[in-house]
PDB file of C-alpha atoms in Angstrom:
ATOM      1  CA  UNK A   1      57.181 142.059 100.074  1.00 84.00           C
ATOM      2  CA  UNK A   2      59.916 139.343  99.917  1.00 89.00           C
ATOM      3  CA  UNK A   3      63.365 139.686 101.154  1.00 89.00           C
ATOM      4  CA  UNK A   4      64.965 138.960  97.947  1.00 90.00           C
ATOM      5  CA  UNK A   5      63.428 142.249  96.656  1.00 90.00           C
ATOM      6  CA  UNK A   6      64.954 144.444  99.597  1.00 91.00           C
ATOM      7  CA  UNK A   7      68.243 143.237 100.084  1.00 88.00           C
ATOM      8  CA  UNK A   8      69.282 144.844  96.422  1.00 89.00           C
ATOM      9  CA  UNK A   9      68.416 148.036  97.705  1.00 92.00           C
ATOM     10  CA  UNK A  10      70.877 150.616  98.876  1.00 92.00           C
ATOM     11  CA  UNK A  11      70.238 152.313 102.799  1.00 94.00           C
ATOM     12  CA  UNK A  12      68.762 155.183 101.469  1.00 95.00           C
ATOM     13  CA  UNK A  13      65.607 153.400  99.612  1.00 95.00           C
ATOM     14  CA  UNK A  14      65.432 150.970 102.709  1.00 96.00           C
ATOM     15  CA  UNK A  15      64.944 153.911 104.926  1.00 97.00           C
ATOM     16  CA  UNK A  16      62.326 155.198 103.022  1.00 97.00           C
ATOM     17  CA  UNK A  17      60.378 152.011 102.647  1.00 97.00           C
ATOM     18  CA  UNK A  18      60.565 151.820 106.425  1.00 97.00           C
ATOM     19  CA  UNK A  19      58.979 154.991 107.108  1.00 98.00           C
ATOM     20  CA  UNK A  20      56.510 154.498 104.688  1.00 98.00           C
ATOM     21  CA  UNK A  21      55.388 150.792 106.306  1.00 97.00           C
ATOM     22  CA  UNK A  22      55.573 152.324 109.605  1.00 98.00           C
ATOM     23  CA  UNK A  23      53.331 155.180 108.860  1.00 98.00           C
ATOM     24  CA  UNK A  24      50.992 152.651 107.271  1.00 97.00           C
ATOM     25  CA  UNK A  25      51.197 150.752 110.486  1.00 98.00           C
ATOM     26  CA  UNK A  26      50.240 153.532 112.775  1.00 98.00           C
ATOM     27  CA  UNK A  27      47.121 154.184 110.214  1.00 97.00           C
ATOM     28  CA  UNK A  28      46.300 150.406 110.885  1.00 97.00           C
ATOM     29  CA  UNK A  29      45.981 151.114 114.255  1.00 97.00           C
ATOM     30  CA  UNK A  30      43.930 154.006 114.221  1.00 97.00           C
ATOM     31  CA  UNK A  31      41.672 152.227 112.104  1.00 97.00           C
ATOM     32  CA  UNK A  32      41.435 149.247 114.368  1.00 96.00           C
ATOM     33  CA  UNK A  33      40.672 151.205 117.182  1.00 96.00           C
ATOM     34  CA  UNK A  34      38.237 153.195 115.838  1.00 96.00           C
ATOM     35  CA  UNK A  35      36.528 150.127 114.690  1.00 95.00           C
ATOM     36  CA  UNK A  36      37.109 150.636 110.648  1.00 96.00           C
ATOM     37  CA  UNK A  37      39.707 148.050 109.867  1.00 94.00           C
ATOM     38  CA  UNK A  38      37.593 145.073 108.331  1.00 94.00           C
ATOM     39  CA  UNK A  39      40.614 142.883 107.576  1.00 95.00           C
ATOM     40  CA  UNK A  40      42.944 142.644 110.638  1.00 95.00           C
ATOM     41  CA  UNK A  41      45.710 140.471 109.113  1.00 97.00           C
ATOM     42  CA  UNK A  42      46.802 143.756 107.420  1.00 96.00           C
ATOM     43  CA  UNK A  43      48.105 144.486 110.479  1.00 97.00           C
ATOM     44  CA  UNK A  44      50.375 141.253 110.508  1.00 97.00           C
ATOM     45  CA  UNK A  45      51.593 141.552 107.049  1.00 97.00           C
ATOM     46  CA  UNK A  46      52.771 145.302 108.054  1.00 97.00           C
ATOM     47  CA  UNK A  47      54.789 144.464 111.026  1.00 97.00           C
ATOM     48  CA  UNK A  48      56.249 141.550 108.883  1.00 97.00           C
ATOM     49  CA  UNK A  49      57.095 144.067 106.224  1.00 97.00           C
ATOM     50  CA  UNK A  50      58.821 146.167 108.606  1.00 97.00           C
ATOM     51  CA  UNK A  51      60.867 143.450 110.269  1.00 97.00           C
ATOM     52  CA  UNK A  52      61.997 142.325 106.873  1.00 96.00           C
ATOM     53  CA  UNK A  53      62.979 145.970 106.029  1.00 96.00           C
ATOM     54  CA  UNK A  54      64.849 146.232 109.071  1.00 96.00           C
ATOM     55  CA  UNK A  55      66.723 142.816 108.340  1.00 95.00           C
ATOM     56  CA  UNK A  56      67.404 144.015 104.979  1.00 95.00           C
ATOM     57  CA  UNK A  57      69.134 147.099 107.049  1.00 95.00           C
ATOM     58  CA  UNK A  58      71.057 145.586 109.106  1.00 95.00           C
ATOM     59  CA  UNK A  59      73.010 143.566 106.318  1.00 93.00           C
ATOM     60  CA  UNK A  60      73.380 146.284 104.263  1.00 91.00           C
ATOM     61  CA  UNK A  61      74.828 148.187 107.131  1.00 90.00           C
ATOM     62  CA  UNK A  62      77.279 144.610 107.506  1.00 88.00           C
ATOM     63  CA  UNK A  63      78.479 144.982 104.175  1.00 77.00           C
TER      64      UNK A  63
END
C-alpha cells in the first residue's frame, strides 16, 4: 500500500480501511501469541499501513 493510493480517498473510505487493518493486526498478534504466525514481517507491514492511513486521514481533515 502506497500513500499515493490513499490520498485520493475520502475520510469515510479511510476510516473503513483503518478498521480493517486494525482487525488484521489484532489477528496477526493473536497468531503470534499462539505460535501460528510464520512470517513475523506481516506485523510490521500492518503497523506501517495503519500509520499511512492515519497520515492520510490527518491530511484529509486539514483540507
